Amino acid sequence: MCGIIGITMRRGNATPIIVEGLRRLEYRGYDSVGVALQSGGRVEIRKAKGTIDSFVRKASVMSLRGQTGIGHTRWATHGPPNDVNAHPHTDCRGEIAVVHNGVIRNYSSLREELAARGHRIISDTDTELIAHLLEEEASGTGSMVDALARTLSRLQGSYALAILYSREPGRVYFAKMHSPLILALGEEGNAVASDITAVLDVSRRIIPLNDGEFGWIGPEGVEIYRLTPSGYTRVPPREVESRVKFIEWTPEAASKAGYPHFMIKEIYEQPQAVMETFNGAVDDPALAEASRLIAGARDVLVVAAGTSYHAGLVFSYHLYRLARRHSIPIIASEYKQYSPAVGEDTVVVAVSQSGETYDTLAAVREYQSLGARIVGVTNVVGSALDRISDITVYTRAGPEIGVAATKTYLAQVTVLTLLAGYTGEARGVLDRGAREVREPLSRVHEVVNDAIRSSEPYAKQLAGLEGSMYILGRGLGSHIAREAALKVKEIAYLHAEAYPAGESKHGPIALVEPGFPVFIVATSDSPEVAGNAIEMHSRGGRVMVTKPADMGLEIPRGIEVLDLPPSHGDPVLEPFILAPFYQLLAYYAAVKRGYDPDKPRNLAKTVTVE
Ligand code: AGP
């Protein structure tokens, strides 16, 4: 997830407004920064790896002057963070500058086509290809509106774009598909940006753009067009005016997009996080290569910590189910006890959203020294894990500011479920190819959205739970329960213990007394979990069963049932259906107790110590 901004002023210099806007967008990504300013018929670009502060200091940005310009703060998805991959990207002649937030799914084929037509592509990014496509289309017709419409029709995936065209000074072109983008219409000038934060100083009159819309802002106004199957149509000016909203937020409030905390904002960002991750991974050659490596290994170890370990448990489950491949999930700090059996025919799947967790990196370095091949799964391009892995597969959840892993967990489950399916295909076990996972995952963002909305009332209603609790599950449910319990512990400071439901009668049930809260994470692979719910209920426990709505369970009266979106019996969907409730329960329980969900006590976002 990156931050983009475009500004066009009636008079004065756009540079300081662009830089301040980028500072407010820095929470969206901060591995590299860049700006492009239009002055005297030319487009001047400055860009560099690093934070905005270092960029402003070393790139003599403030010396740039121009009434029109664009800016970008990057969260790398294609290509490591460096000066070349920083945005803006340009065409061969330097007449077109583009900044982009999103993932172009048909990136590989577009790159091959453009190179075959003689385009000199200098970066690893998908964004640069857009500049070259625009160059081709504009050279034909000269009108950037036509060129942009035709270019957009060739892109698959997600984008929010801001574009300068040196032949049309004063204008910033824009386009939106799946990635957020808004316009701001002010007295002194107009703006386009990834979110309201960046443009509050330009205007509080904003227009949220819709998917498939594109157009331009200039000092004189704005024009919006809508893509159609045969080309495009212009949005009538009256409709444009009718969509203007007035925003009351302060910049601080706006960086959380109006949410009170980053954690709740990131819970709500999950549909986009899983969609961007799916779009970026489904045709990723690295994913296919990793699946072949895993398919051919003698041993597969899955190494991670915390929430990433819980995502690894889901991966190990699917690897058995879809690929008939056994694997050993390892808590990273316990890696030494497995070293004796590690060798050149061992493949290690290391999962870490930050890519910097000490325990996980220590395990990877040890196993790599013993000859193992490493598949890294991380949210940060250029992280330590990315750099030492033989193959890296990325989640594309964007920066996660809250200490609790939420959107990165479901993004990890997305890419790991794909990896398990592709391994099944590589081993010839999945006869329908990996369609068992591709089809449900291609729409899982809708499932997550439904799960969040249906979970919210339950979570608010149960936020007052006190004391210890069990969170029990069987099969896939026991792995989701582990993540559920971690969220409740680390954010609401309530002792929640996850346990395999069937095992709880071998001792733990002794703790259950009247009113003792027991959550059941019911998944379609284990309907017998209903019996465990009844056992707990008969000892006076307050049993609450969370389950997919279409899962038929024999639950007697007195046991609370929290119906969540249907899974149609597909385990691929069930982590996405069940996890949001527990994320929201932890969040609302923390808020009810007056805790800060973004900064829980004793915890750091990334644990870089032993
Ligand atoms: C989860 O909410 C915590 N933030 C923590 O357990 C985290 O998952 C763990 O430290 C691993 O972090 P990583 O994914 O960056 O390696």
XYZ file of C-alpha atoms and ligand atoms in Angstrom:
626
model
C 0.000 0.000 0.000
C 1.606 3.320 -1.059
C 0.595 6.951 -0.809
C 0.112 9.159 -3.850
C -0.681 12.854 -4.233
C -1.171 15.313 -7.116
C -1.544 19.084 -6.785
C -2.331 21.847 -9.279
C -2.330 25.458 -8.022
C -3.805 28.563 -9.601
C -0.715 30.393 -8.415
C 2.237 29.756 -6.127
C 4.458 26.731 -5.644
C 3.060 23.202 -5.249
C 6.282 21.698 -3.833
C 5.782 22.392 -0.102
C 2.162 21.219 -0.287
C 3.218 17.972 -1.965
C 5.966 17.335 0.613
C 3.625 18.012 3.561
C 1.023 15.769 1.946
C 3.599 12.986 1.624
C 4.491 13.329 5.302
C 0.836 12.684 6.149
C 0.784 9.696 3.834
C 3.964 8.196 5.260
C 1.983 5.732 7.399
C 0.959 4.120 4.087
C 4.512 3.307 3.139
C 7.946 4.635 3.834
C 10.689 2.747 2.042
C 11.225 5.328 -0.711
C 9.861 8.705 -1.804
C 9.666 10.841 -4.932
C 8.162 13.945 -6.513
C 7.740 15.338 -10.027
C 7.124 19.063 -10.666
C 6.045 20.683 -13.873
C 7.844 23.928 -14.744
C 8.549 25.570 -18.063
C 7.144 22.734 -20.124
C 9.442 20.216 -18.433
C 8.904 17.597 -15.756
C 11.565 17.675 -13.020
C 11.905 14.531 -10.899
C 13.565 13.877 -7.564
C 13.308 10.455 -5.913
C 15.266 8.294 -3.472
C 15.189 5.319 -1.146
C 14.514 6.248 2.475
C 12.144 8.307 4.531
C 10.664 11.655 3.598
C 12.872 13.548 6.022
C 16.059 12.063 4.563
C 14.679 12.617 1.048
C 13.989 16.317 1.652
C 17.442 16.767 3.155
C 19.472 15.003 0.482
C 17.484 15.474 -2.712
C 17.243 19.304 -2.756
C 13.519 18.848 -3.180
C 12.500 22.227 -1.823
C 14.461 23.929 -4.582
C 11.986 22.534 -7.107
C 9.293 25.011 -8.107
C 6.127 24.508 -10.076
C 2.389 25.057 -9.838
C 1.678 21.444 -10.711
C 3.213 18.267 -9.389
C 2.810 14.722 -8.076
C 4.372 12.782 -5.213
C 4.681 9.219 -3.898
C 5.684 7.426 -0.720
C 6.307 3.752 -1.377
C 5.546 0.425 0.253
C 7.352 -1.871 -2.163
C 5.384 -4.642 -3.832
C 7.388 -5.157 -7.033
C 11.135 -4.692 -6.756
C 13.219 -3.867 -3.673
C 13.307 -0.359 -2.179
C 16.022 1.619 -4.007
C 16.433 4.875 -5.935
C 15.559 3.309 -9.308
C 12.373 1.637 -8.090
C 11.175 4.759 -6.270
C 8.280 6.577 -7.951
C 7.602 8.649 -10.090
C 8.361 6.522 -13.137
C 8.623 7.966 -16.651
C 8.390 6.979 -20.297
C 11.489 6.859 -22.506
C 11.260 10.548 -23.417
C 10.579 11.789 -19.914
C 7.362 13.498 -20.987
C 5.115 11.374 -18.774
C 5.554 10.863 -15.019
C 3.436 8.344 -13.092
C 2.915 7.538 -9.407
C 0.892 4.465 -8.476
C -0.652 2.679 -5.514
C -1.781 -0.892 -6.239
C -0.678 -4.089 -7.967
C -0.833 -4.716 -11.716
C -1.541 -8.413 -12.001
C -0.599 -8.839 -15.682
C 2.728 -7.164 -15.024
C 4.885 -9.966 -16.443
C 3.156 -10.180 -19.834
C 3.023 -6.382 -20.213
C 6.724 -6.138 -19.469
C 7.546 -8.732 -22.130
C 5.341 -6.995 -24.729
C 6.841 -3.562 -24.093
C 10.414 -4.823 -24.148
C 9.697 -6.646 -27.394
C 8.505 -3.339 -28.842
C 11.785 -1.724 -27.901
C 10.912 0.045 -24.670
C 13.891 0.393 -22.342
C 12.519 -0.548 -18.929
C 14.908 0.373 -16.147
C 13.105 -0.518 -12.921
C 11.629 -3.711 -11.398
C 8.260 -2.056 -10.862
C 4.871 -2.620 -12.451
C 4.313 1.155 -12.383
C 6.980 1.993 -14.954
C 5.094 -0.115 -17.498
C 2.130 2.257 -17.212
C 4.317 5.202 -18.273
C 5.492 3.270 -21.342
C 1.953 2.231 -22.257
C 0.803 5.857 -21.986
C 3.708 6.928 -24.201
C 2.541 4.476 -26.868
C -1.087 5.466 -26.657
C -0.419 9.224 -26.488
C 1.912 9.115 -29.506
C -1.044 7.782 -31.512
C -3.732 10.267 -30.588
C -2.024 13.040 -28.580
C -5.056 13.329 -26.280
C -4.110 12.072 -22.839
C -7.769 11.335 -22.034
C -7.977 8.879 -24.957
C -4.509 7.515 -24.231
C -5.336 6.987 -20.565
C -8.626 5.234 -21.327
C -6.890 2.829 -23.675
C -4.037 2.218 -21.280
C -6.397 1.475 -18.396
C -8.262 -1.060 -20.516
C -5.019 -3.059 -20.731
C -4.348 -3.177 -16.983
C -5.528 -6.000 -14.706
C -5.358 -5.585 -10.954
C -5.549 -2.507 -8.779
C -4.363 1.069 -9.224
C -4.667 4.616 -8.009
C -2.699 6.786 -10.435
C -1.549 10.395 -10.647
C 0.105 11.424 -13.908
C 1.888 14.473 -15.345
C 2.122 15.004 -19.102
C 4.605 17.684 -20.138
C 2.533 18.563 -23.225
C -0.444 19.432 -21.014
C 1.012 21.680 -18.283
C -1.188 22.491 -15.324
C -3.070 19.229 -15.352
C -2.764 16.152 -13.142
C -4.407 13.088 -14.639
C -5.779 10.428 -12.307
C -7.384 6.966 -12.409
C -8.843 4.595 -9.830
C -9.452 0.840 -9.665
C -9.698 -0.920 -6.259
C -7.104 1.350 -4.604
C -8.439 4.396 -2.735
C -8.321 7.816 -4.418
C -10.050 11.114 -3.664
C -10.182 14.596 -5.213
C -10.068 17.857 -3.252
C -11.429 21.040 -4.880
C -10.130 24.266 -3.338
C -9.972 28.023 -3.879
C -6.216 28.110 -4.493
C -6.002 24.819 -6.360
C -7.140 21.233 -6.712
C -5.671 17.932 -5.516
C -5.870 14.169 -5.890
C -4.592 11.796 -3.169
C -4.754 8.333 -1.641
C -6.630 9.673 1.326
C -8.001 12.818 2.788
C -5.077 13.286 5.174
C -2.784 14.551 2.464
C -5.003 17.300 1.070
C -6.772 18.822 4.059
C -4.624 21.970 3.591
C -5.809 22.303 -0.027
C -9.485 21.830 0.673
C -12.014 20.065 2.849
C -14.351 19.729 -0.154
C -13.602 16.275 -1.408
C -14.962 13.849 -4.013
C -14.323 10.127 -3.375
C -13.660 8.469 -6.747
C -15.251 5.182 -7.832
C -13.622 2.173 -9.500
C -13.317 2.670 -13.253
C -13.234 6.460 -13.027
C -10.410 8.583 -14.407
C -9.881 12.166 -15.502
C -7.875 15.291 -14.726
C -7.686 18.218 -12.349
C -6.406 21.599 -13.470
C -6.370 25.139 -12.086
C -9.597 25.718 -13.984
C -11.448 22.700 -12.625
C -11.946 18.986 -12.949
C -13.257 16.468 -15.472
C -14.180 12.884 -14.535
C -14.770 10.060 -17.014
C -16.030 6.518 -16.559
C -14.638 3.483 -18.400
C -17.215 1.575 -20.456
C -16.875 -1.708 -22.386
C -16.539 0.320 -25.615
C -14.408 3.221 -24.285
C -15.541 5.865 -21.844
C -18.175 8.450 -21.048
C -17.876 11.773 -19.267
C -19.463 12.125 -15.814
C -21.840 15.107 -16.120
C -20.585 18.210 -14.253
C -23.820 18.339 -12.255
C -23.176 14.805 -10.962
C -19.593 15.740 -10.117
C -20.798 18.712 -8.097
C -23.417 16.595 -6.326
C -20.717 14.223 -5.070
C -18.733 16.876 -3.192
C -18.518 16.125 0.558
C -17.266 18.446 3.313
C -14.726 16.896 5.737
C -14.446 17.962 9.392
C -11.419 15.765 10.271
C -8.094 17.017 11.642
C -4.995 15.637 9.872
C -4.299 13.287 12.807
C -7.804 11.883 12.709
C -7.618 11.583 8.937
C -4.392 9.495 8.996
C -6.562 6.904 10.694
C -9.174 7.622 8.019
C -11.525 8.658 10.790
C -11.080 5.454 12.792
C -10.086 6.004 16.450
C -7.165 3.548 16.252
C -4.926 2.013 13.586
C -5.937 -1.476 14.744
C -9.601 -1.046 13.872
C -8.663 0.690 10.622
C -6.401 -2.217 9.696
C -9.122 -4.745 10.576
C -11.335 -2.909 8.109
C -8.512 -2.815 5.539
C -8.449 -6.604 5.420
C -10.625 -6.982 2.296
C -8.176 -4.794 0.361
C -5.143 -6.465 1.968
C -6.254 -9.970 0.952
C -7.298 -8.792 -2.517
C -3.983 -7.051 -3.206
C -2.113 -10.066 -1.840
C -4.091 -12.436 -4.047
C -3.657 -10.204 -7.107
C 0.080 -10.009 -6.554
C 0.625 -13.692 -5.776
C -1.738 -15.687 -7.985
C 0.426 -15.378 -11.131
C 3.721 -14.753 -9.324
C 6.472 -16.986 -10.777
C 8.086 -17.070 -7.310
C 4.995 -18.766 -5.870
C 5.096 -21.460 -8.543
C 8.822 -21.959 -8.002
C 8.341 -22.211 -4.230
C 5.585 -24.785 -4.678
C 7.869 -26.955 -6.817
C 10.630 -26.697 -4.226
C 8.263 -27.747 -1.436
C 6.788 -30.538 -3.539
C 10.212 -32.094 -4.070
C 11.633 -31.691 -0.551
C 12.271 -34.557 1.829
C 11.277 -32.434 4.871
C 9.330 -29.197 5.120
C 9.718 -27.010 8.205
C 7.436 -24.024 8.760
C 9.164 -21.470 11.002
C 7.595 -18.342 12.482
C 6.658 -16.511 15.665
C 3.402 -15.216 17.124
C 0.625 -14.570 14.670
C 2.852 -15.588 11.773
C 3.252 -18.969 13.459
C -0.517 -19.275 13.584
C -0.693 -18.518 9.873
C 1.956 -21.227 9.469
C -0.306 -23.711 11.266
C -3.036 -23.010 8.712
C -0.463 -23.504 5.926
C 0.641 -26.849 7.391
C -3.009 -27.942 7.627
C -3.696 -27.103 3.969
C -0.397 -28.653 2.860
C -1.589 -31.987 4.267
C -5.085 -31.613 2.927
C -4.309 -30.275 -0.551
C -0.848 -31.623 -1.298
C -0.550 -34.693 0.944
C 2.683 -33.122 2.136
C 3.566 -33.424 5.809
C 5.376 -30.485 7.388
C 6.536 -29.502 10.853
C 5.357 -26.096 12.148
C 8.077 -24.752 14.449
C 7.898 -21.878 16.901
C 10.969 -19.954 15.774
C 12.616 -19.662 19.207
C 12.485 -23.489 19.461
C 14.436 -23.989 16.219
C 17.537 -25.619 17.721
C 15.861 -28.871 18.640
C 15.141 -29.512 14.932
C 18.629 -28.701 13.606
C 19.969 -32.295 13.762
C 17.602 -33.420 11.012
C 18.050 -30.393 8.734
C 20.002 -30.885 5.526
C 20.144 -30.058 1.810
C 16.848 -31.802 1.164
C 15.050 -29.702 3.767
C 12.885 -26.781 2.667
C 12.096 -24.129 5.272
C 9.054 -21.880 4.854
C 9.785 -18.846 7.069
C 6.830 -16.523 7.726
C 7.334 -13.014 9.094
C 5.300 -9.917 8.237
C 8.140 -7.591 9.261
C 10.871 -9.860 7.929
C 12.976 -8.701 10.898
C 11.968 -10.966 13.800
C 15.124 -12.097 15.591
C 13.928 -15.622 16.404
C 12.774 -16.331 12.865
C 15.961 -14.958 11.308
C 18.102 -16.975 13.743
C 16.299 -20.153 12.734
C 16.641 -19.356 9.031
C 20.358 -18.615 9.313
C 20.998 -21.852 11.240
C 19.019 -23.998 8.833
C 20.558 -22.276 5.817
C 24.035 -23.038 7.195
C 22.980 -26.700 7.332
C 22.082 -26.661 3.632
C 18.326 -26.039 3.751
C 16.563 -23.980 1.040
C 14.549 -21.037 2.332
C 11.145 -19.817 1.132
C 10.469 -16.470 2.803
C 6.934 -15.102 3.189
C 6.978 -11.450 4.190
C 5.118 -8.138 3.920
C 8.272 -6.039 3.567
C 10.230 -6.030 0.310
C 13.930 -5.646 1.092
C 13.575 -6.911 4.679
C 16.241 -9.149 6.213
C 14.129 -12.241 5.561
C 13.566 -11.163 1.947
C 17.283 -10.679 1.431
C 18.405 -14.033 2.849
C 15.649 -16.206 1.377
C 16.247 -18.301 -1.746
C 12.703 -17.469 -2.858
C 10.467 -14.745 -1.428
C 6.700 -14.637 -1.727
C 5.118 -11.351 -0.626
C 1.958 -10.438 1.166
C 0.698 -7.041 0.021
C -1.128 -5.797 3.105
C 0.631 -2.446 3.223
C 2.260 -1.151 6.405
C 0.656 -2.422 9.598
C 0.979 0.301 12.234
C -0.950 -1.330 15.094
C 1.145 -3.737 17.187
C -1.472 -6.452 16.728
C -1.111 -8.379 13.499
C -4.543 -8.382 11.852
C -4.546 -7.645 8.108
C -1.102 -9.222 7.745
C -2.427 -12.458 9.297
C -5.193 -12.876 6.730
C -2.810 -11.742 3.979
C -0.391 -14.479 5.095
C -3.213 -17.044 5.145
C -4.112 -15.937 1.599
C -0.654 -16.445 0.127
C 0.076 -19.604 2.153
C -3.200 -21.239 1.115
C -2.305 -20.483 -2.511
C 1.142 -21.972 -1.904
C -0.383 -25.158 -0.471
C -2.715 -25.456 -3.463
C 0.072 -24.889 -5.976
C 2.181 -27.519 -4.155
C -0.724 -29.944 -4.532
C -0.747 -29.160 -8.246
C 3.049 -29.594 -8.466
C 2.718 -33.022 -6.818
C -0.134 -34.006 -9.118
C -2.470 -34.426 -6.144
C -4.910 -31.649 -7.106
C -6.316 -32.940 -10.359
C -8.229 -29.711 -11.056
C -5.014 -27.725 -10.893
C -4.978 -25.352 -7.933
C -8.505 -24.216 -8.697
C -9.512 -25.552 -5.260
C -7.805 -22.495 -3.832
C -7.687 -19.955 -6.651
C -11.451 -19.711 -7.092
C -12.443 -19.191 -3.419
C -9.450 -16.919 -2.768
C -10.306 -14.752 -5.773
C -13.439 -13.646 -3.915
C -12.270 -13.981 -0.330
C -12.150 -10.180 0.052
C -15.956 -10.226 -0.099
C -16.057 -12.991 2.536
C -13.795 -10.992 4.855
C -15.946 -7.908 4.373
C -19.080 -9.869 5.307
C -17.303 -11.470 8.267
C -16.258 -8.084 9.656
C -19.731 -6.635 9.331
C -21.505 -9.644 10.872
C -18.932 -9.965 13.690
C -19.003 -6.363 14.833
C -22.306 -6.476 16.816
C -21.313 -9.742 18.531
C -17.885 -8.364 19.464
C -19.316 -5.152 20.902
C -21.916 -7.092 22.858
C -19.273 -9.442 24.386
C -16.582 -6.818 25.020
C -17.388 -6.831 28.744
C -16.329 -10.451 29.348
C -14.181 -10.763 32.461
C -11.611 -13.236 33.769
C -10.036 -16.225 32.032
C -11.597 -17.963 29.089
C -11.068 -20.938 26.796
C -11.101 -20.670 23.030
C -11.472 -24.217 21.705
C -11.480 -25.664 18.213
C -10.865 -28.922 16.371
C -9.024 -29.480 13.109
C -8.617 -26.167 11.337
C -10.566 -24.550 14.180
C -7.813 -25.400 16.683
C -5.327 -23.343 14.632
C -7.652 -20.370 14.308
C -8.314 -20.609 18.065
C -4.586 -20.092 18.703
C -4.644 -16.779 16.854
C -7.922 -15.795 18.536
C -6.482 -16.340 22.009
C -3.321 -14.402 21.213
C -5.341 -11.351 20.110
C -7.470 -11.375 23.281
C -4.389 -11.760 25.513
C -2.120 -9.194 23.869
C -4.683 -6.441 23.267
C -7.356 -6.806 25.994
C -4.992 -8.312 28.628
C -7.533 -11.081 29.320
C -6.219 -14.602 29.897
C -7.559 -16.558 26.933
C -6.278 -20.100 26.434
C -6.575 -21.884 23.111
C -6.893 -25.660 23.266
C -7.852 -28.495 20.963
C -11.501 -29.005 21.933
C -11.319 -32.800 22.049
C -8.290 -32.662 24.334
C -9.940 -30.314 26.834
C -11.741 -33.219 28.536
C -8.322 -34.711 29.404
C -7.763 -32.182 32.181
C -8.388 -28.522 31.235
C -12.152 -28.945 31.674
C -11.451 -29.026 35.409
C -11.200 -25.238 35.313
C -14.729 -24.816 33.971
C -17.197 -23.553 36.559
C -20.532 -21.742 36.258
C -20.201 -18.733 33.970
C -16.700 -19.610 32.745
C -16.510 -18.226 29.174
C -15.795 -20.856 26.543
C -15.647 -19.878 22.849
C -15.869 -22.620 20.270
C -14.286 -22.029 16.847
C -16.365 -24.420 14.753
C -15.060 -25.425 11.332
C -16.731 -27.735 8.814
C -13.973 -30.377 9.076
C -14.981 -31.120 12.707
C -18.737 -31.056 13.424
C -18.022 -33.256 16.452
C -16.919 -30.077 18.180
C -20.605 -29.713 19.125
C -20.066 -32.469 21.687
C -17.278 -30.502 23.326
C -19.527 -27.454 23.486
C -22.151 -29.547 25.265
C -19.576 -30.958 27.715
C -18.510 -27.448 28.669
C -22.100 -26.244 28.882
C -23.125 -29.118 31.123
C -20.505 -28.009 33.633
C -21.950 -24.536 33.740
C -19.592 -22.865 31.283
C -20.936 -19.925 29.282
C -20.438 -21.493 25.852
C -20.460 -19.326 22.714
C -20.110 -21.118 19.397
C -18.716 -19.088 16.467
C -19.433 -20.889 13.191
C -20.177 -20.432 9.493
C -23.931 -19.834 9.246
C -24.458 -22.786 6.897
C -22.683 -25.262 9.164
C -25.348 -27.529 10.667
C -24.499 -28.294 14.309
C -26.694 -30.013 16.922
C -26.488 -27.261 19.539
C -28.951 -27.459 22.468
C -30.720 -24.400 23.822
C -28.711 -22.402 26.345
C -25.609 -22.438 24.206
C -25.105 -19.152 22.357
C -24.505 -19.458 18.624
C -22.768 -16.637 16.732
C -23.521 -17.243 13.057
C -20.910 -15.838 10.660
C -20.905 -15.839 6.820
C -21.386 -19.257 5.155
C -18.355 -21.300 4.092
C -20.203 -23.856 1.922
C -18.059 -26.430 3.704
C -14.841 -25.016 2.218
C -11.974 -24.860 4.753
C -10.159 -22.388 2.479
C -12.685 -19.719 3.482
C -13.027 -20.515 7.182
C -10.035 -18.588 8.651
C -11.359 -15.506 6.822
C -14.833 -16.062 8.229
C -13.849 -16.760 11.839
C -10.741 -14.673 12.614
C -12.294 -11.171 12.292
C -14.691 -11.827 15.177
C -11.809 -12.480 17.587
C -9.814 -9.527 16.277
C -12.831 -7.283 16.926
C -13.541 -8.905 20.312
C -9.981 -8.154 21.421
C -10.229 -4.600 20.094
C -13.570 -3.707 21.714
C -12.641 -5.433 24.978
C -9.474 -3.304 25.109
C -11.301 -0.075 24.325
C -13.981 -0.873 26.929
C -11.202 -1.258 29.509
C -9.537 2.010 28.512
C -6.442 0.404 26.969
C -4.707 1.647 23.795
C -5.168 -1.155 21.225
C -2.412 0.302 19.011
C 0.260 0.215 21.706
C -0.363 -2.702 24.096
C 1.861 -2.783 27.197
C 5.142 -4.757 27.143
C 4.908 -5.361 23.388
C 6.716 -4.091 20.286
C 5.529 -4.346 16.715
C 8.659 -6.207 15.719
C 10.696 -8.261 18.196
C 14.278 -7.855 17.031
C 15.837 -9.217 20.239
C 16.470 -12.788 21.358
C 0.897 -10.539 16.802
O -0.266 -9.726 16.956
C 2.098 -9.885 17.422
N 2.313 -8.594 16.845
C 3.346 -10.774 17.362
O 3.025 -12.033 17.884
C 3.914 -10.991 15.942
O 3.017 -11.753 15.177
C 5.251 -11.731 16.053
O 6.152 -10.927 16.793
C 5.858 -12.072 14.693
O 6.125 -10.902 13.970
P 6.577 -11.042 12.432
O 5.405 -11.570 11.680
O 6.947 -9.655 12.016
O 7.732 -11.987 12.369
